[in-house]
Coordinates of C-alpha atoms in Angstrom, one line a residue:
M1 CA 59.8 -27.5 90.2
A2 CA 57.1 -26.3 92.9
H3 CA 54.4 -23.6 92.1
S4 CA 51.9 -21.9 94.0
C5 CA 48.6 -19.8 93.6
G6 CA 45.5 -19.2 95.2
R7 CA 42.3 -18.2 93.2
L8 CA 38.9 -17.1 93.6
A9 CA 36.4 -17.4 90.6
S10 CA 32.9 -17.5 90.0
G11 CA 32.1 -18.6 93.0
L12 CA 34.3 -21.9 93.0
A13 CA 36.4 -22.5 95.8
L14 CA 39.6 -20.5 97.1
V15 CA 41.9 -23.5 96.5
L16 CA 46.1 -23.3 97.5
I17 CA 48.0 -25.9 94.6
A18 CA 51.6 -27.0 95.3
V19 CA 52.8 -29.3 92.1
S20 CA 55.5 -31.8 92.9
V21 CA 56.7 -34.2 90.9
T22 CA 57.6 -37.4 92.7
G23 CA 58.9 -41.4 92.1
P24 CA 57.0 -43.9 90.5
A25 CA 53.3 -44.3 91.5
K26 CA 51.0 -46.9 89.7
A27 CA 49.4 -45.8 87.0
D28 CA 46.3 -45.7 88.2
A29 CA 44.5 -44.9 91.3
G30 CA 42.9 -47.5 93.8
I31 CA 39.1 -47.8 93.1
D32 CA 36.9 -46.6 95.8
D33 CA 33.2 -47.1 94.8
T34 CA 31.9 -45.2 97.6
P35 CA 30.8 -41.8 95.9
L36 CA 31.9 -38.6 97.4
H37 CA 29.1 -35.6 97.5
S38 CA 29.3 -32.5 96.6
D39 CA 26.8 -29.5 96.0
A40 CA 26.3 -26.9 93.1
T41 CA 23.8 -24.2 92.6
V42 CA 23.2 -23.1 89.0
S43 CA 21.6 -19.6 88.4
A44 CA 19.5 -20.9 85.5
S45 CA 17.6 -17.2 84.6
A46 CA 20.8 -15.3 85.1
D47 CA 21.4 -13.2 82.2
G48 CA 25.3 -13.8 81.8
P49 CA 27.7 -12.7 79.4
T50 CA 27.2 -14.6 75.6
I51 CA 29.9 -18.0 75.3
D52 CA 31.4 -16.5 72.3
P53 CA 31.8 -19.8 69.6
N54 CA 35.3 -18.9 68.7
I55 CA 36.2 -20.0 72.1
Y56 CA 35.3 -23.2 70.6
G57 CA 38.3 -22.6 67.8
Q58 CA 41.6 -24.3 66.8
F59 CA 45.0 -24.0 65.6
V60 CA 46.7 -25.4 62.7
E61 CA 50.5 -24.9 62.0
H62 CA 52.9 -25.9 59.5
L63 CA 54.6 -28.3 62.0
G64 CA 55.0 -32.3 61.5
R65 CA 51.8 -34.1 60.1
G66 CA 49.4 -31.2 61.1
V67 CA 49.1 -29.7 57.5
Y68 CA 50.5 -32.5 54.9
E69 CA 48.7 -35.8 55.2
G70 CA 46.3 -34.5 58.2
I71 CA 44.6 -32.0 56.0
W72 CA 46.3 -31.8 52.7
V73 CA 46.9 -35.2 50.7
G74 CA 47.2 -33.8 47.0
P75 CA 44.1 -34.3 44.4
D76 CA 45.7 -36.9 42.9
S77 CA 45.9 -39.2 46.3
A78 CA 44.2 -42.3 47.2
I79 CA 43.0 -41.4 50.6
P80 CA 39.6 -39.7 49.6
N81 CA 39.6 -36.2 49.2
V82 CA 38.2 -32.5 48.1
R83 CA 40.6 -30.8 45.8
G84 CA 43.6 -32.2 48.1
I85 CA 41.6 -31.9 51.5
R86 CA 41.1 -34.8 53.0
S87 CA 37.4 -36.2 53.7
D88 CA 37.4 -38.0 56.8
V89 CA 38.9 -35.3 58.7
V90 CA 36.8 -32.6 57.0
A91 CA 33.7 -34.6 58.5
A92 CA 35.0 -35.0 61.8
L93 CA 35.4 -31.2 61.7
R94 CA 32.1 -30.2 60.5
R95 CA 30.4 -32.1 63.1
I96 CA 32.0 -30.5 66.4
K97 CA 31.0 -27.1 64.5
V98 CA 34.6 -25.6 64.2
P99 CA 33.8 -22.1 64.6
V100 CA 37.4 -20.3 63.3
I101 CA 40.9 -21.7 62.6
R102 CA 44.3 -19.7 63.3
W103 CA 46.7 -19.9 60.9
P104 CA 49.5 -20.2 59.0
G105 CA 51.1 -20.7 62.8
G106 CA 52.8 -20.0 65.5
C107 CA 56.2 -20.0 64.6
F108 CA 56.2 -21.0 61.5
A109 CA 53.5 -17.7 60.8
D110 CA 57.0 -14.9 61.2
G111 CA 58.9 -16.9 58.5
Y112 CA 55.6 -17.3 56.1
H113 CA 55.9 -15.7 52.8
W114 CA 52.3 -15.6 51.5
R115 CA 53.3 -15.5 47.7
D116 CA 55.4 -18.8 47.4
G117 CA 51.5 -20.2 48.8
I118 CA 49.8 -19.0 45.7
G119 CA 49.3 -19.9 42.2
S120 CA 50.2 -23.6 39.9
S121 CA 51.6 -25.8 42.6
E122 CA 54.0 -26.6 40.0
G123 CA 55.8 -22.8 40.3
R124 CA 55.6 -22.6 44.5
P125 CA 58.8 -22.7 45.3
R126 CA 60.3 -25.5 47.8
G127 CA 61.5 -24.4 50.4
L128 CA 62.7 -25.0 54.3
N129 CA 60.5 -24.9 58.0
A130 CA 63.2 -22.7 59.8
A131 CA 60.6 -22.6 62.8
W132 CA 60.8 -26.4 62.8
S133 CA 63.9 -28.3 62.3
K134 CA 64.2 -27.1 58.8
S135 CA 62.0 -29.4 57.6
P136 CA 60.7 -29.5 54.1
E137 CA 58.1 -26.7 52.9
T138 CA 56.4 -27.5 49.5
N139 CA 54.3 -24.7 49.9
A140 CA 51.4 -26.7 48.3
F141 CA 49.3 -25.9 51.1
G142 CA 48.7 -22.1 50.7
T143 CA 45.9 -19.1 51.1
H144 CA 43.6 -20.9 48.3
E145 CA 43.8 -23.9 49.9
F146 CA 43.4 -22.9 53.7
M147 CA 40.6 -20.9 52.6
D148 CA 39.2 -24.3 50.8
F149 CA 39.4 -26.2 54.0
L150 CA 37.6 -23.2 56.0
D151 CA 34.8 -23.4 53.0
Q152 CA 34.8 -27.2 53.6
I153 CA 33.8 -27.3 57.2
G154 CA 32.2 -24.1 57.4
A155 CA 34.6 -22.2 60.1
K156 CA 36.2 -18.5 59.6
P157 CA 39.9 -17.8 59.1
F158 CA 42.0 -16.4 61.7
V159 CA 45.5 -15.2 59.5
S160 CA 48.7 -14.7 61.5
V161 CA 50.5 -12.0 59.2
N162 CA 54.4 -12.2 59.1
V163 CA 55.9 -9.2 61.4
G164 CA 58.9 -11.1 62.4
S165 CA 60.8 -11.7 59.1
G166 CA 58.1 -9.5 56.9
S167 CA 56.8 -5.7 57.2
V168 CA 54.2 -3.6 56.7
R169 CA 53.6 -3.6 52.4
E170 CA 54.0 -7.6 52.5
A171 CA 50.8 -8.2 54.9
D172 CA 48.7 -5.4 53.4
D173 CA 49.6 -6.8 50.0
W174 CA 48.3 -9.9 51.3
L175 CA 45.1 -8.8 52.7
R176 CA 44.3 -6.7 49.5
Y177 CA 45.0 -10.4 47.7
M178 CA 42.3 -11.7 49.7
T179 CA 40.0 -9.3 50.5
A180 CA 40.2 -6.6 47.3
P181 CA 36.9 -6.7 45.0
Q182 CA 37.0 -9.1 41.6
D183 CA 37.7 -5.8 39.7
S184 CA 40.8 -4.4 41.6
A185 CA 44.3 -5.8 40.3
P186 CA 44.5 -7.7 44.0
G187 CA 41.6 -9.4 42.6
E188 CA 42.1 -9.8 39.2
E189 CA 45.2 -11.9 40.1
R190 CA 43.3 -13.7 43.0
A191 CA 40.8 -15.3 40.3
A192 CA 43.0 -15.8 37.9
N193 CA 44.4 -18.2 40.7
G194 CA 41.3 -19.6 40.7
R195 CA 38.8 -17.1 43.1
A196 CA 36.7 -14.5 41.8
Q197 CA 35.1 -13.3 45.0
P198 CA 37.0 -12.1 47.9
W199 CA 37.3 -14.3 51.2
E200 CA 35.8 -12.6 54.6
V201 CA 38.6 -12.5 56.6
P202 CA 37.4 -11.6 60.1
F203 CA 40.6 -11.8 62.2
I204 CA 44.2 -10.8 61.9
G205 CA 46.9 -11.8 64.2
V206 CA 49.6 -9.2 64.1
G207 CA 52.4 -11.6 64.5
N208 CA 53.1 -14.2 67.1
E209 CA 55.0 -14.6 70.2
S210 CA 57.0 -11.4 69.3
W211 CA 58.8 -11.7 72.7
G212 CA 60.2 -15.1 71.1
C213 CA 60.3 -16.7 68.1
G214 CA 58.8 -13.9 66.2
G215 CA 61.4 -11.3 66.9
N216 CA 62.6 -11.3 70.4
M217 CA 61.2 -8.2 71.0
T218 CA 60.2 -6.0 74.2
A219 CA 56.8 -5.5 74.7
D220 CA 57.9 -1.7 73.8
T221 CA 59.4 -2.6 70.7
Y222 CA 56.3 -5.0 70.0
A223 CA 53.8 -2.1 70.9
A224 CA 55.8 0.4 68.2
A225 CA 55.4 -2.3 65.5
F226 CA 51.9 -3.2 66.5
R227 CA 50.8 0.6 65.9
H228 CA 52.7 0.7 62.6
Y229 CA 50.9 -2.3 61.7
A230 CA 47.4 -1.3 62.6
A231 CA 47.4 1.5 60.4
F232 CA 47.5 -0.5 57.4
L233 CA 46.3 -3.7 58.0
R234 CA 42.5 -3.5 57.2
T235 CA 40.4 -5.5 54.8
Y236 CA 38.9 -4.2 51.1
S237 CA 35.3 -6.0 51.3
G238 CA 33.3 -7.4 53.8
E239 CA 33.1 -6.9 57.8
R240 CA 36.6 -4.6 58.9
A241 CA 39.2 -6.9 59.9
R242 CA 39.5 -7.3 63.6
L243 CA 43.3 -6.8 65.2
I244 CA 44.7 -9.4 67.3
A245 CA 47.6 -8.2 69.4
V246 CA 50.5 -10.6 70.8
G247 CA 50.0 -10.9 74.6
A248 CA 51.6 -13.0 77.4
D249 CA 53.8 -15.8 77.6
T250 CA 52.1 -17.7 80.2
D251 CA 52.1 -15.1 83.9
D252 CA 54.2 -12.2 82.2
Y253 CA 51.9 -9.4 83.4
A254 CA 54.2 -7.0 83.1
W255 CA 54.0 -7.5 79.1
T256 CA 50.2 -7.2 79.0
D257 CA 50.5 -3.8 81.3
R258 CA 52.5 -2.5 79.0
V259 CA 51.3 -3.5 75.6
M260 CA 47.4 -2.2 76.9
A261 CA 48.9 1.2 77.7
L262 CA 51.1 1.5 74.7
A263 CA 49.1 0.2 72.1
M264 CA 45.0 -0.5 73.2
N265 CA 44.5 3.2 71.7
W266 CA 45.3 5.4 68.9
R267 CA 46.1 8.0 71.0
Q268 CA 47.1 7.5 74.7
Q269 CA 46.6 11.0 76.2
P270 CA 44.5 13.2 73.3
T271 CA 44.5 16.8 73.8
P272 CA 41.3 18.5 73.6
L273 CA 41.3 19.8 70.3
A274 CA 43.6 17.1 68.3
L275 CA 41.7 14.1 66.1
T276 CA 41.2 11.0 67.7
S277 CA 39.2 8.1 68.7
D278 CA 37.6 6.1 70.8
R279 CA 37.5 2.8 69.0
P280 CA 40.7 0.6 70.1
L281 CA 43.4 -0.5 67.6
M282 CA 42.9 -3.9 68.8
W283 CA 40.1 -6.2 69.0
G284 CA 41.6 -8.9 71.1
L285 CA 44.8 -9.3 73.2
S286 CA 46.7 -12.9 73.0
L287 CA 47.4 -15.5 75.5
H288 CA 49.6 -19.1 74.9
F289 CA 49.4 -21.0 78.2
Y290 CA 50.3 -25.1 78.2
T291 CA 49.8 -27.5 80.0
F292 CA 52.5 -30.6 80.7
A293 CA 52.8 -32.3 84.1
G294 CA 54.5 -29.8 86.5
N295 CA 56.2 -26.3 85.8
D296 CA 59.1 -27.1 83.9
W297 CA 59.6 -26.5 80.4
H298 CA 62.4 -29.0 80.1
A299 CA 60.7 -31.9 81.8
K300 CA 57.3 -31.7 80.7
G301 CA 56.2 -35.5 81.7
R302 CA 55.5 -38.4 79.3
N303 CA 51.9 -38.7 77.7
V304 CA 51.5 -42.3 78.1
D305 CA 52.0 -44.3 80.8
F306 CA 52.3 -42.0 83.1
D307 CA 51.4 -42.3 87.2
E308 CA 48.8 -40.3 89.1
N309 CA 51.6 -38.1 90.2
G310 CA 51.7 -37.3 86.4
W311 CA 47.9 -37.0 86.3
A312 CA 47.8 -34.8 89.6
A313 CA 50.4 -32.6 88.4
A314 CA 49.3 -32.0 84.8
L315 CA 45.8 -31.0 86.3
A316 CA 47.0 -28.5 88.9
R317 CA 48.7 -26.8 85.8
A318 CA 45.5 -26.9 83.6
D319 CA 43.9 -25.6 86.6
L320 CA 46.4 -22.3 86.8
T321 CA 44.5 -21.3 83.4
D322 CA 41.8 -19.7 85.6
E323 CA 44.3 -17.6 87.8
L324 CA 46.3 -16.5 84.5
I325 CA 43.1 -15.2 82.9
R326 CA 41.8 -13.4 86.1
R327 CA 45.2 -11.7 86.5
H328 CA 45.6 -10.6 82.9
S329 CA 42.0 -9.3 83.1
E330 CA 42.6 -7.5 86.1
I331 CA 45.6 -5.3 84.4
M332 CA 43.1 -5.0 81.0
D333 CA 40.3 -4.0 83.4
R334 CA 42.5 -0.9 84.3
Y335 CA 42.8 0.4 80.8
D336 CA 39.7 -1.1 79.4
P337 CA 36.9 -1.6 82.2
E338 CA 34.4 -1.5 79.2
K339 CA 35.5 -4.7 78.4
R340 CA 35.9 -3.7 74.5
V341 CA 39.1 -5.6 73.8
A342 CA 39.3 -9.3 74.0
L343 CA 41.4 -12.0 75.8
A344 CA 42.3 -14.7 73.0
V345 CA 43.9 -17.7 74.2
D346 CA 44.8 -18.5 70.6
E347 CA 47.2 -21.2 72.1
W348 CA 46.6 -24.0 74.7
G349 CA 46.8 -27.6 75.4
G350 CA 48.7 -30.4 76.5
W351 CA 52.0 -30.5 75.6
F352 CA 54.3 -33.4 77.0
Q353 CA 57.4 -35.0 75.8
S354 CA 56.7 -37.0 72.4
E355 CA 57.9 -40.7 72.6
K356 CA 61.2 -41.6 70.9
D357 CA 59.4 -43.5 67.6
A358 CA 56.9 -40.8 67.2
P359 CA 55.9 -40.9 63.9
S360 CA 55.9 -37.0 63.3
Q361 CA 57.4 -33.8 65.1
L362 CA 55.1 -33.0 68.1
Y363 CA 52.9 -36.2 67.8
L364 CA 51.2 -37.1 71.0
E365 CA 49.4 -40.0 71.4
S366 CA 45.7 -39.0 73.2
T367 CA 44.9 -40.6 76.6
L368 CA 42.2 -39.6 79.0
R369 CA 43.7 -37.1 81.3
D370 CA 43.7 -34.7 77.7
A371 CA 39.9 -35.1 78.5
L372 CA 40.4 -33.8 81.5
I373 CA 42.9 -31.2 80.6
A374 CA 40.4 -29.7 77.5
A375 CA 37.1 -29.9 79.6
K376 CA 38.7 -27.9 82.9
S377 CA 39.7 -25.2 80.4
L378 CA 36.7 -25.1 78.0
N379 CA 35.0 -25.0 81.6
I380 CA 37.3 -21.8 82.8
F381 CA 37.0 -20.2 79.2
N382 CA 33.4 -20.4 79.7
R383 CA 33.3 -18.6 83.3
H384 CA 35.3 -16.0 82.0
A385 CA 33.2 -15.5 78.6
D386 CA 32.8 -11.8 79.6
R387 CA 36.7 -10.8 78.6
V388 CA 37.6 -14.4 77.1
R389 CA 35.7 -14.7 73.4
M390 CA 38.2 -16.3 71.4
A391 CA 40.7 -19.4 72.4
N392 CA 42.4 -21.8 69.8
L393 CA 43.4 -25.4 70.5
A394 CA 47.2 -26.2 70.0
Q395 CA 46.8 -28.0 67.4
M396 CA 44.5 -29.7 65.7
V397 CA 45.5 -32.5 63.8
N398 CA 48.7 -34.6 64.7
V399 CA 50.5 -32.1 66.9
I400 CA 50.1 -32.3 70.4
Q401 CA 46.8 -31.9 72.0
S402 CA 44.7 -32.8 68.6
L403 CA 40.7 -33.4 68.0
V404 CA 42.3 -36.1 65.3
L405 CA 44.7 -38.3 64.7
T406 CA 45.6 -39.5 60.8
R407 CA 48.5 -42.3 59.9
G408 CA 47.8 -42.4 56.1
A409 CA 44.4 -43.3 55.1
A410 CA 43.3 -44.3 59.0
M411 CA 41.9 -41.9 60.8
V412 CA 40.7 -41.8 64.7
V413 CA 39.0 -39.0 66.5
T414 CA 40.9 -38.4 70.2
P415 CA 39.2 -38.3 73.6
T416 CA 39.4 -34.2 73.1
Y417 CA 37.6 -34.5 70.2
H418 CA 34.8 -36.0 71.9
V419 CA 34.7 -33.2 74.9
F420 CA 34.7 -30.5 72.4
D421 CA 31.5 -32.7 70.8
M422 CA 30.0 -32.4 74.2
Y423 CA 30.8 -29.3 74.8
K424 CA 29.1 -27.8 71.8
P425 CA 26.0 -26.6 73.2
H426 CA 27.6 -23.7 75.1
Q427 CA 28.7 -22.0 72.0
G428 CA 26.4 -18.6 71.4
A429 CA 24.9 -20.0 74.9
K430 CA 24.3 -17.3 77.9
A431 CA 26.8 -18.1 80.7
L432 CA 25.3 -18.9 84.1
P433 CA 26.9 -18.1 87.4
V434 CA 27.6 -21.2 89.1
R435 CA 28.5 -22.2 92.8
V436 CA 30.0 -25.5 93.8
E437 CA 31.0 -26.9 97.2
T438 CA 33.0 -29.9 96.6
P439 CA 35.6 -32.4 98.3
D440 CA 39.3 -31.8 97.2
Y441 CA 41.5 -33.8 95.2
V442 CA 44.2 -34.3 96.9
R443 CA 47.7 -36.4 95.8
G444 CA 50.9 -35.3 97.5
N445 CA 51.1 -31.4 97.4
V446 CA 48.3 -31.2 94.7
R447 CA 45.1 -30.3 95.6
L448 CA 42.1 -29.3 93.7
P449 CA 38.4 -29.0 94.0
S450 CA 37.2 -32.3 92.5
I451 CA 34.6 -31.2 90.4
D452 CA 34.7 -28.5 88.3
L453 CA 31.9 -27.3 86.2
S454 CA 30.3 -24.7 83.6
A455 CA 26.9 -24.1 82.7
S456 CA 25.2 -21.7 80.0
R457 CA 21.0 -21.5 79.0
D458 CA 20.6 -21.8 75.1
A459 CA 18.1 -19.7 72.7
S460 CA 15.9 -23.0 73.1
G461 CA 15.8 -22.1 77.6
K462 CA 17.9 -25.7 77.9
V463 CA 21.1 -25.4 80.7
H464 CA 23.7 -27.3 79.6
V465 CA 25.7 -27.8 82.5
T466 CA 29.5 -29.6 81.8
I467 CA 31.2 -31.1 84.4
A468 CA 34.7 -32.7 85.2
N469 CA 35.6 -34.9 87.8
L470 CA 39.3 -34.8 88.4
D471 CA 39.3 -37.4 91.1
P472 CA 40.5 -40.6 89.1
A473 CA 39.3 -43.0 92.0
R474 CA 36.2 -42.4 93.6
P475 CA 32.9 -41.7 91.5
N476 CA 31.1 -38.5 93.2
R477 CA 27.1 -37.8 93.8
L478 CA 26.6 -34.0 92.8
S479 CA 23.1 -32.4 94.0
I480 CA 22.7 -29.5 91.5
H481 CA 20.1 -26.8 92.5
L482 CA 18.7 -24.6 89.6
N483 CA 17.6 -21.8 90.5
G484 CA 15.1 -20.3 88.7
G485 CA 12.7 -22.1 85.8
H486 CA 10.6 -24.8 85.7
W487 CA 12.4 -28.2 84.3
R488 CA 10.6 -31.5 82.7
R489 CA 13.6 -33.3 81.5
A490 CA 16.8 -34.2 82.4
T491 CA 19.3 -36.3 80.3
A492 CA 23.2 -36.5 80.5
Q493 CA 26.3 -38.0 78.7
T494 CA 29.8 -39.1 80.5
L495 CA 33.0 -40.2 79.2
T496 CA 35.7 -41.9 80.6
A497 CA 38.0 -45.3 80.5
D498 CA 39.3 -48.2 82.6
R499 CA 42.5 -46.3 83.8
I500 CA 43.8 -42.9 83.7
D501 CA 46.6 -43.3 80.8
T502 CA 43.8 -45.5 78.4
R503 CA 44.9 -43.8 74.8
I504 CA 43.1 -44.1 71.7
T505 CA 44.5 -46.5 69.2
F506 CA 44.1 -46.6 65.4
D507 CA 43.0 -50.7 65.4
K508 CA 40.9 -50.7 68.3
A509 CA 37.7 -49.1 69.2
D510 CA 37.1 -46.1 70.5
P511 CA 37.0 -46.6 73.9
F512 CA 36.5 -42.9 74.6
V513 CA 32.7 -42.7 73.2
P514 CA 30.3 -41.2 75.6
R515 CA 27.6 -43.3 76.8
P516 CA 24.3 -42.3 79.0
L517 CA 24.2 -41.7 82.6
P518 CA 21.3 -41.7 84.8
V519 CA 19.5 -38.7 86.1
R520 CA 17.2 -37.8 89.1
L521 CA 15.6 -34.6 88.0
A522 CA 12.9 -33.4 91.0
G523 CA 11.3 -29.9 90.6
S524 CA 14.5 -27.8 90.3
D525 CA 16.8 -30.1 91.8
V526 CA 19.2 -32.9 89.8
E527 CA 20.9 -35.5 91.3
I528 CA 23.5 -37.8 89.3
V529 CA 26.4 -39.4 90.0
V530 CA 29.1 -38.8 88.0
P531 CA 32.1 -41.8 87.3
S532 CA 35.4 -40.9 88.7
K533 CA 38.1 -39.4 85.9
S534 CA 35.4 -38.3 83.6
V535 CA 33.6 -35.8 81.9
T536 CA 30.0 -34.8 82.0
V537 CA 27.4 -32.9 79.9
L538 CA 24.1 -32.5 81.3
E539 CA 20.8 -30.9 79.4
V540 CA 17.8 -30.0 81.4
E541 CA 15.0 -28.6 79.8

């Protein structure tokens, strides 16, 4: 399936993309050691928008082994755990400073009834996960376990309430249970189940994919439902709950237009004397977009043993993220020029065809291509930090583009994990304008800028530039001019591998551990040769 678009974002070159997946080729491009050359300018003293740490958020759903084994093993497990939550996964996630996690879904959320997941483990009803192959659901991992997990890793909750098969009353009761003071009836029930103090619940997702698995709604019916829920969903202690409305699936721009028109404000056209409020009903509007090899949901391409066509087609689709954000933002700007409503890309990542012998549903082995998809996507989010203030990788453990994979007691981190680790200095830093002149990477009908980057300045004044070299065969000599500031030291680390389809395995050493890369600093100019098919972070101070 072919798809084409043009886009111009944050000073990056205008390109025309046409995706086409064709016949077999070698799994790797022929290596040419002659570097290409690119030039970049970073406005290092500019006062750009803050890159919200929540852009580096995660998503976990009751699906496959994402929760059971991936996070929850139970307190009696031989796998090291704290109150049933596996310790190796917690340690890995703490390292990369995961800021927020979305739960319990996903499609699962609109069939989830929270009371099934509280109380003694022996008394919790066993059910079926209707959203995902009617698989068994023990309800062993519920509200208390999720909040304990967040406490252990230092993240905030983004709780999706059940709009599809639930009710306003059920959602309100859940928020009362989580946030009401201890001396209230909901607080007393919570305390009887082991938690006296209320939890902070800063983010509430009002449904999930209500245009599909969450209710098959039209934009008009969802907007009416959102308005109804928004009237009753509140926290009873701590900060005000920030409501995130269901946004578009990929390029459904009409959905964004209609929901913004009908559901952003308390009153669309208040009369001069009527009671009204300027505060939007929603804190954010979501966007879901997945990357695969091409643009056909029914032919996503293999996630292992792919060729260069599969590499190029997937990166071309990831590149569409920029156009989608730009066009949805333009619609939001018409209703919200002050950018009070965030765009929350709360499901994104690579979703390829699972192998026939996959150990669990939607389990994907992880390759170098996933690292480039993550790097390119995060660069795009950083460059749109004025509107994008949350993003959630799908999904954190053992499901599609994971940070962590487990196999029984064993755990490995993925190349995507390393990218999040490399990019964590961007969290809370000021986004800096960048301009890049770079040769195109061309494969068949795919044409992309070979270098993709974003930059930020942290509170100490250090500048970080994250660089993705999409070309699988050619290194790139990148000359970066830092416009503003005085610089004394520059260092860099890079992630790459021998082949585009190099994968992480449980029985071999991690081939993706970032390694130091030589850097030349002369005044305000930095020169660095980034390897082919690589992700690099440059720090200048």
